[in-house]
């Protein structure tokens, strides 16, 4: 029998043994879940949302690159779905017949279609517009769940075909290749990877200077594209409606932003989320989250992110992905945010959820070992990993000092590595004294980690004293990195009050509106890791994102009383 982790990886819910509603994007394709049949009773309910029409054979209903495609329910006849084939031309992906419906992941957002739909024969279809689809998604819960599940499984099937014609080419181990690959994977975009070894490149000169590259289906090649250029080219970018004034704009689609969006949209507020890279934030980069309530066997960050993302789409959140907000200002009670490239987003209120970036070890292959030997927290949970083992703590601040002392209580020995010549200028004296006195902690000043080794997990670490040149290698499998986090708040400089490190100041104690999330600008709130003094965890980020919406409601009601719309 498969263990529970295998079940999760294959899209099954470990607890119930039922298929998970939203599978991991890497799950094995399940045709039965991708192509469910609607019942006659469902078809009757759907009639009120659509317009019946008879369409001749061989008519293209939508094609690659089309946005805002409509949904078609087949009452008689059929629709065939085609994918571009890697040899050029098209190949068939699905044949929808009576009581089937068209659409895959792009049906839930306004990204470009990655498939083409054509009538197979003369067909009687129920055409459901995007506007009506949104209504039905809210009102018909059972059908909405069926559609959401089918669309994501269909995208998994399309990704498994890897035939969109998009080829990502690069050298194995190249960090740029990994960056682009992560973008494709985290946006669920079908692609094929062609990894070249350095030996395959022309000898001499800059053989790899044209790599990594993305070969598009029409043969054009993008060399080392930026995420923005790639997202625009592939139709992943979704722009805000320039005419709209949203009730709430959430900046950032990490756990706090997605939680805020789900609560706002489900409570009837017109909601847009602007995300610079891909939904999921830092949590999306975690290979396994074990301390998030409700997932006793853990859940991958990517899976948690895709569940939250789909939940937001289901409630009608507009997601504008792949463009960062670069400035914010408030004019006559309306917040005007500007996307990179100049496009404005107007909103009555704003939730800042742009998170932080934890400083990573400056070692080439550190990402291979994240959560498989490298950790950025030292809670009771992590301490269980340290029993009777030698471990490393990196960092000269208080968080590193606390971690070293705490973990020394369970680990066999703590090797505490700091870059500076002493702890004096960076750590509180009481922590320094305890570290000095502990027989279970050895301090290495002027030192830096240089090499990480291991097969599937971290097994050995090498560090060097930059002053003496002495190098130490030890068979160590746990490193706790506490070298600080940098808030993603550059776009707020000069707009809201920030603390010395750039985290957003909030709350009544700072003299703002009487809620923990109010910033110095009325109607602008901050949640999650970007907020000064927040607890940097997924559960607290989700909690803050959910709770802040009650403040937004209060603000909008007051605003309406004072200035009308
Ligand atoms: C490797 C790793 C493992 C972790 N494991 C755990 C764990 O097991 N358990 C746990 O509780 N916590 C864990 N954490 C911490 C947890 O992930 C964070 O506390 C949480 O993700 C914070 O959520 P957030 O929404 O506030 O911010 P983030 O997750 O940082 O999300 C912010 C989002 O905003 C976007 N953004 C930034 N600037 C802009 C802009 N100007 N315009 C538009 N978008 C922007 C970013 O692209 C990002 O998607 C881990 C962190 C890391 C790095």
Tab-separated table of C-alpha atoms in Angstrom, residues 135-462:
chain	number	residue	atom	x	y	z
A	135	UNK	CA	-22.313	33.938	-11.130
A	136	UNK	CA	-22.664	30.192	-11.435
A	137	UNK	CA	-19.405	29.585	-9.579
A	138	UNK	CA	-20.829	31.456	-6.609
A	139	UNK	CA	-24.343	30.070	-6.687
A	140	UNK	CA	-23.931	26.420	-7.730
A	141	UNK	CA	-21.363	25.037	-5.291
A	142	UNK	CA	-21.412	21.412	-6.486
A	143	UNK	CA	-21.023	22.324	-10.158
A	144	UNK	CA	-18.351	24.916	-9.284
A	145	UNK	CA	-16.307	22.255	-7.495
A	146	UNK	CA	-16.650	19.901	-10.450
A	147	UNK	CA	-15.466	22.613	-12.858
A	148	UNK	CA	-12.540	23.700	-10.657
A	149	UNK	CA	-11.387	20.113	-10.204
A	150	UNK	CA	-11.729	19.263	-13.894
A	151	UNK	CA	-9.900	22.374	-15.077
A	152	UNK	CA	-6.871	21.753	-12.894
A	153	UNK	CA	-6.721	18.039	-13.801
A	154	UNK	CA	-6.967	18.969	-17.474
A	155	UNK	CA	-4.021	21.349	-17.070
A	156	UNK	CA	-2.100	18.513	-15.420
A	157	UNK	CA	-2.904	16.356	-18.447
A	158	UNK	CA	-1.772	19.099	-20.826
A	159	UNK	CA	1.433	19.607	-18.845
A	160	UNK	CA	2.103	15.861	-18.946
A	161	UNK	CA	1.862	16.016	-22.747
A	162	UNK	CA	4.543	18.735	-22.589
A	163	UNK	CA	3.618	19.587	-26.137
A	164	UNK	CA	2.674	23.240	-25.981
A	165	UNK	CA	5.612	23.786	-28.267
A	166	UNK	CA	7.402	25.793	-25.582
A	167	UNK	CA	10.912	24.500	-24.915
A	168	UNK	CA	13.086	25.705	-22.066
A	169	UNK	CA	16.727	25.115	-22.953
A	170	UNK	CA	19.681	25.492	-20.639
A	171	UNK	CA	22.624	23.978	-18.831
A	172	UNK	CA	21.921	21.548	-16.023
A	173	UNK	CA	22.474	23.191	-12.633
A	174	UNK	CA	22.338	26.763	-14.009
A	175	UNK	CA	20.549	28.977	-11.451
A	176	UNK	CA	18.970	31.043	-14.289
A	177	UNK	CA	17.480	27.871	-15.757
A	178	UNK	CA	16.083	26.991	-12.326
A	179	UNK	CA	14.568	30.486	-12.014
A	180	UNK	CA	12.742	30.160	-15.343
A	181	UNK	CA	11.710	26.586	-14.638
A	182	UNK	CA	10.306	27.638	-11.260
A	183	UNK	CA	8.272	30.332	-13.023
A	184	UNK	CA	6.797	27.783	-15.467
A	185	UNK	CA	6.048	25.262	-12.720
A	186	UNK	CA	4.579	27.741	-10.263
A	187	UNK	CA	2.322	29.138	-12.978
A	188	UNK	CA	1.407	25.593	-14.126
A	189	UNK	CA	2.483	26.453	-17.663
A	190	UNK	CA	3.070	23.548	-20.104
A	191	UNK	CA	6.652	23.318	-21.290
A	192	UNK	CA	9.427	20.896	-22.105
A	193	UNK	CA	12.972	21.118	-20.781
A	194	UNK	CA	16.039	20.441	-22.866
A	195	UNK	CA	19.006	20.247	-20.523
A	196	UNK	CA	22.382	20.530	-22.177
A	197	UNK	CA	25.589	19.518	-20.491
A	198	UNK	CA	28.477	21.958	-20.712
A	199	UNK	CA	30.318	19.296	-22.750
A	200	UNK	CA	27.688	19.712	-25.525
A	201	UNK	CA	28.492	23.408	-25.933
A	202	UNK	CA	30.949	24.651	-28.567
A	203	UNK	CA	34.495	24.652	-27.215
A	204	UNK	CA	36.048	28.012	-26.303
A	205	UNK	CA	34.282	31.359	-26.103
A	206	UNK	CA	30.922	31.963	-24.506
A	207	UNK	CA	29.190	28.769	-25.618
A	208	UNK	CA	26.453	29.190	-23.055
A	209	UNK	CA	25.897	32.940	-23.426
A	210	UNK	CA	22.628	32.331	-25.317
A	211	UNK	CA	21.334	30.158	-22.481
A	212	UNK	CA	18.976	29.604	-20.870
A	213	UNK	CA	16.551	30.303	-23.680
A	214	UNK	CA	12.867	29.773	-24.308
A	215	UNK	CA	11.881	28.530	-27.752
A	216	UNK	CA	8.311	29.605	-28.535
A	217	UNK	CA	5.831	27.585	-30.599
A	218	UNK	CA	6.376	29.858	-33.615
A	219	UNK	CA	10.139	29.211	-33.494
A	220	UNK	CA	11.169	32.539	-31.975
A	221	UNK	CA	13.805	32.315	-29.236
A	222	UNK	CA	13.868	34.432	-26.066
A	223	UNK	CA	17.376	34.518	-24.623
A	224	UNK	CA	17.579	34.835	-20.824
A	225	UNK	CA	14.152	36.503	-20.728
A	226	UNK	CA	12.966	38.453	-17.722
A	227	UNK	CA	9.937	37.004	-15.941
A	228	UNK	CA	7.848	39.952	-17.108
A	229	UNK	CA	8.838	39.518	-20.769
A	230	UNK	CA	8.187	35.789	-20.586
A	231	UNK	CA	4.832	36.215	-18.862
A	232	UNK	CA	3.751	38.763	-21.484
A	233	UNK	CA	4.888	36.558	-24.354
A	234	UNK	CA	3.073	33.470	-23.026
A	235	UNK	CA	-0.102	35.339	-22.095
A	236	UNK	CA	0.308	34.574	-18.392
A	237	UNK	CA	0.202	38.278	-17.552
A	238	UNK	CA	-3.257	39.440	-16.580
A	239	UNK	CA	-3.824	43.160	-16.431
A	240	UNK	CA	-6.174	45.022	-14.124
A	241	UNK	CA	-9.239	46.640	-15.621
A	242	UNK	CA	-8.064	50.262	-16.209
A	243	UNK	CA	-11.654	51.547	-15.891
A	244	UNK	CA	-12.362	49.815	-12.566
A	245	UNK	CA	-12.071	51.110	-9.029
A	246	UNK	CA	-11.770	47.956	-6.946
A	247	UNK	CA	-13.034	47.766	-3.372
A	248	UNK	CA	-9.768	46.206	-2.321
A	249	UNK	CA	-6.405	45.638	-3.980
A	250	UNK	CA	-4.209	43.029	-2.355
A	251	UNK	CA	-0.532	43.432	-3.214
A	252	UNK	CA	1.243	40.057	-3.048
A	253	UNK	CA	-0.170	36.538	-3.401
A	254	UNK	CA	1.630	34.731	-0.607
A	255	UNK	CA	-0.395	33.069	2.156
A	256	UNK	CA	-1.463	36.387	3.720
A	257	UNK	CA	-2.496	37.976	0.409
A	258	UNK	CA	-4.385	34.921	-0.824
A	259	UNK	CA	-6.208	34.625	2.510
A	260	UNK	CA	-7.201	38.291	2.344
A	261	UNK	CA	-8.394	37.843	-1.253
A	262	UNK	CA	-10.486	34.755	-0.474
A	263	UNK	CA	-12.201	36.476	2.465
A	264	UNK	CA	-12.723	39.745	0.587
A	265	UNK	CA	-14.176	38.150	-2.558
A	266	UNK	CA	-16.289	35.615	-0.689
A	267	UNK	CA	-17.790	38.512	1.260
A	268	UNK	CA	-18.762	40.311	-1.928
A	269	UNK	CA	-15.962	42.905	-2.267
A	270	UNK	CA	-14.580	43.473	-5.779
A	271	UNK	CA	-11.040	42.224	-5.294
A	272	UNK	CA	-7.847	42.230	-7.304
A	273	UNK	CA	-4.557	40.623	-6.300
A	274	UNK	CA	-1.377	41.928	-7.908
A	275	UNK	CA	1.496	39.459	-7.688
A	276	UNK	CA	5.003	40.026	-8.997
A	277	UNK	CA	6.061	36.437	-9.627
A	278	UNK	CA	3.652	33.588	-8.951
A	279	UNK	CA	1.049	32.780	-6.299
A	280	UNK	CA	2.370	31.145	-3.136
A	281	UNK	CA	5.061	33.539	-1.949
A	282	UNK	CA	7.782	32.109	0.260
A	283	UNK	CA	5.488	29.295	1.308
A	284	UNK	CA	5.341	28.214	-2.329
A	285	UNK	CA	9.069	27.505	-2.191
A	286	UNK	CA	8.832	25.167	0.780
A	287	UNK	CA	9.101	21.488	-0.102
A	288	UNK	CA	7.075	20.399	2.905
A	289	UNK	CA	5.164	22.391	5.487
A	290	UNK	CA	4.498	20.334	8.567
A	291	UNK	CA	3.198	22.896	11.055
A	292	UNK	CA	0.157	24.160	9.172
A	293	UNK	CA	-3.053	23.093	10.849
A	294	UNK	CA	-5.055	20.383	9.134
A	295	UNK	CA	-2.276	18.600	7.257
A	296	UNK	CA	-0.949	15.963	9.657
A	297	UNK	CA	1.394	14.437	7.084
A	298	UNK	CA	2.533	17.844	5.811
A	299	UNK	CA	1.780	19.590	2.543
A	300	UNK	CA	4.113	20.950	-0.104
A	301	UNK	CA	4.204	24.723	-0.474
A	302	UNK	CA	3.273	24.389	-4.144
A	303	UNK	CA	0.197	22.355	-3.302
A	304	UNK	CA	-0.926	24.727	-0.563
A	305	UNK	CA	-0.409	27.640	-2.945
A	306	UNK	CA	-2.370	26.011	-5.766
A	307	UNK	CA	-5.270	25.207	-3.438
A	308	UNK	CA	-5.415	28.782	-2.157
A	309	UNK	CA	-4.991	30.208	-5.659
A	310	UNK	CA	-7.905	28.166	-7.015
A	311	UNK	CA	-10.048	29.026	-4.026
A	312	UNK	CA	-9.466	32.714	-4.775
A	313	UNK	CA	-10.292	32.224	-8.473
A	314	UNK	CA	-13.440	30.322	-7.583
A	315	UNK	CA	-14.702	33.280	-5.561
A	316	UNK	CA	-14.058	35.609	-8.506
A	317	UNK	CA	-10.804	37.264	-7.412
A	318	UNK	CA	-9.048	38.958	-10.322
A	319	UNK	CA	-5.364	37.995	-10.211
A	320	UNK	CA	-2.865	40.178	-12.057
A	321	UNK	CA	0.288	38.092	-12.119
A	322	UNK	CA	3.865	38.869	-13.157
A	323	UNK	CA	3.944	42.606	-12.632
A	324	UNK	CA	5.102	44.234	-9.426
A	325	UNK	CA	3.534	47.305	-7.915
A	326	UNK	CA	6.220	49.983	-7.989
A	327	UNK	CA	4.524	53.015	-6.413
A	328	UNK	CA	1.470	53.860	-4.350
A	329	UNK	CA	-0.291	57.138	-3.645
A	330	UNK	CA	-3.675	58.230	-2.351
A	331	UNK	CA	-5.535	60.959	-4.240
A	332	UNK	CA	-8.959	62.180	-3.060
A	333	UNK	CA	-9.550	59.012	-1.068
A	334	UNK	CA	-8.654	56.670	-3.945
A	335	UNK	CA	-5.441	54.642	-3.837
A	336	UNK	CA	-3.590	54.722	-7.115
A	337	UNK	CA	-1.045	51.920	-7.401
A	338	UNK	CA	1.250	51.706	-10.391
A	339	UNK	CA	2.417	48.470	-11.968
A	340	UNK	CA	5.913	48.116	-13.401
A	341	UNK	CA	5.459	49.416	-16.944
A	342	UNK	CA	3.146	52.213	-15.827
A	343	UNK	CA	-0.341	50.712	-15.735
A	344	UNK	CA	-2.438	52.060	-12.809
A	345	UNK	CA	-4.748	50.132	-10.469
A	346	UNK	CA	-7.358	52.204	-8.635
A	347	UNK	CA	-8.812	51.005	-5.392
A	348	UNK	CA	-10.787	52.186	-2.387
A	349	UNK	CA	-8.595	50.192	0.006
A	350	UNK	CA	-5.284	48.309	-0.136
A	351	UNK	CA	-3.911	45.301	1.713
A	352	UNK	CA	-0.111	45.226	1.609
A	353	UNK	CA	0.939	41.553	1.690
A	354	UNK	CA	4.308	41.688	-0.059
A	355	UNK	CA	6.132	39.565	2.510
A	356	UNK	CA	9.842	39.321	2.948
A	357	UNK	CA	12.793	37.520	1.517
A	358	UNK	CA	14.867	35.511	3.918
A	359	UNK	CA	18.509	35.966	3.267
A	360	UNK	CA	19.855	32.706	1.960
A	361	UNK	CA	23.280	31.171	2.497
A	362	UNK	CA	25.706	32.405	-0.105
A	363	UNK	CA	26.483	28.868	-1.232
A	364	UNK	CA	25.707	27.810	-4.805
A	365	UNK	CA	23.590	24.713	-4.107
A	366	UNK	CA	21.757	25.912	-0.965
A	367	UNK	CA	18.308	25.563	-2.572
A	368	UNK	CA	18.833	21.784	-3.023
A	369	UNK	CA	18.832	21.389	0.736
A	370	UNK	CA	16.122	23.814	1.814
A	371	UNK	CA	13.871	21.930	4.226
A	372	UNK	CA	16.105	18.906	3.650
A	373	UNK	CA	18.825	20.075	5.980
A	374	UNK	CA	18.581	23.877	5.814
A	375	UNK	CA	15.911	25.530	7.949
A	376	UNK	CA	14.918	29.135	8.556
A	377	UNK	CA	13.114	28.603	11.861
A	378	UNK	CA	14.095	26.985	15.144
A	379	UNK	CA	10.858	26.099	16.893
A	380	UNK	CA	10.008	23.048	18.984
A	381	UNK	CA	9.211	21.267	15.754
A	382	UNK	CA	12.659	21.814	14.279
A	383	UNK	CA	14.254	20.863	17.598
A	384	UNK	CA	12.910	17.329	17.130
A	385	UNK	CA	15.154	17.037	14.108
A	386	UNK	CA	18.240	17.764	16.202
A	387	UNK	CA	18.169	15.130	18.932
A	388	UNK	CA	21.622	13.695	19.573
A	389	UNK	CA	23.049	15.338	16.472
A	390	UNK	CA	25.695	17.926	15.790
A	391	UNK	CA	24.050	20.906	14.133
A	392	UNK	CA	24.970	24.376	12.826
A	393	UNK	CA	23.379	27.745	13.551
A	394	UNK	CA	24.389	30.630	11.276
A	395	UNK	CA	23.991	34.295	12.183
A	396	UNK	CA	25.102	36.908	14.683
A	397	UNK	CA	21.759	38.453	15.636
A	398	UNK	CA	19.423	37.742	18.541
A	399	UNK	CA	17.340	35.259	16.567
A	400	UNK	CA	20.475	33.181	15.882
A	401	UNK	CA	21.545	33.451	19.530
A	402	UNK	CA	18.139	32.316	20.755
A	403	UNK	CA	18.170	29.447	18.272
A	404	UNK	CA	21.663	28.320	19.338
A	405	UNK	CA	20.728	28.292	23.041
A	406	UNK	CA	17.375	26.636	22.460
A	407	UNK	CA	18.761	23.925	20.185
A	408	UNK	CA	21.752	23.288	22.458
A	409	UNK	CA	19.187	21.871	24.897
A	410	UNK	CA	18.412	18.986	22.561
A	411	UNK	CA	21.281	18.668	20.104
A	412	UNK	CA	24.520	16.877	20.880
A	413	UNK	CA	26.475	19.994	19.930
A	414	UNK	CA	25.819	23.359	18.240
A	415	UNK	CA	28.440	24.875	15.929
A	416	UNK	CA	27.548	28.562	15.796
A	417	UNK	CA	28.997	30.284	12.724
A	418	UNK	CA	29.184	34.074	12.382
A	419	UNK	CA	30.773	36.252	9.737
A	420	UNK	CA	31.816	39.085	12.072
A	421	UNK	CA	34.793	39.114	14.471
A	422	UNK	CA	32.516	38.866	17.549
A	423	UNK	CA	28.899	38.914	18.659
A	424	UNK	CA	29.272	42.110	20.661
A	425	UNK	CA	27.794	44.582	18.199
A	426	UNK	CA	24.932	42.400	16.949
A	427	UNK	CA	23.624	40.321	19.889
A	428	UNK	CA	22.197	41.084	23.350
A	429	UNK	CA	24.705	40.574	26.165
A	430	UNK	CA	22.590	38.008	28.048
A	431	UNK	CA	22.594	35.767	24.979
A	432	UNK	CA	26.347	36.240	24.457
A	433	UNK	CA	26.989	35.217	28.077
A	434	UNK	CA	24.856	32.103	27.772
A	435	UNK	CA	26.569	31.107	24.532
A	436	UNK	CA	29.982	31.636	26.192
A	437	UNK	CA	29.017	29.459	29.145
A	438	UNK	CA	27.371	26.620	27.271
A	439	UNK	CA	29.549	23.500	26.904
A	440	UNK	CA	27.268	22.491	24.034
A	441	UNK	CA	27.975	25.517	21.802
A	442	UNK	CA	31.186	26.351	19.934
A	443	UNK	CA	31.393	29.804	18.370
A	444	UNK	CA	33.283	30.263	15.072
A	445	UNK	CA	33.821	33.976	14.331
A	446	UNK	CA	35.086	35.404	11.000
A	447	UNK	CA	33.684	32.253	9.414
A	448	UNK	CA	31.487	31.384	6.449
A	449	UNK	CA	29.955	28.185	5.128
A	450	UNK	CA	31.585	27.231	1.886
A	451	UNK	CA	30.359	23.831	0.819
A	452	UNK	CA	27.207	21.736	1.252
A	453	UNK	CA	27.152	18.093	0.243
A	454	UNK	CA	24.624	15.289	0.262
A	455	UNK	CA	22.552	13.035	-1.993
A	456	UNK	CA	18.859	13.451	-1.176
A	457	UNK	CA	19.506	15.424	2.028
A	458	UNK	CA	22.308	17.429	3.581
A	459	UNK	CA	25.129	15.185	4.834
A	460	UNK	CA	28.267	17.259	5.154
A	461	UNK	CA	29.183	20.924	5.658
A	462	UNK	CA	32.475	22.779	5.185
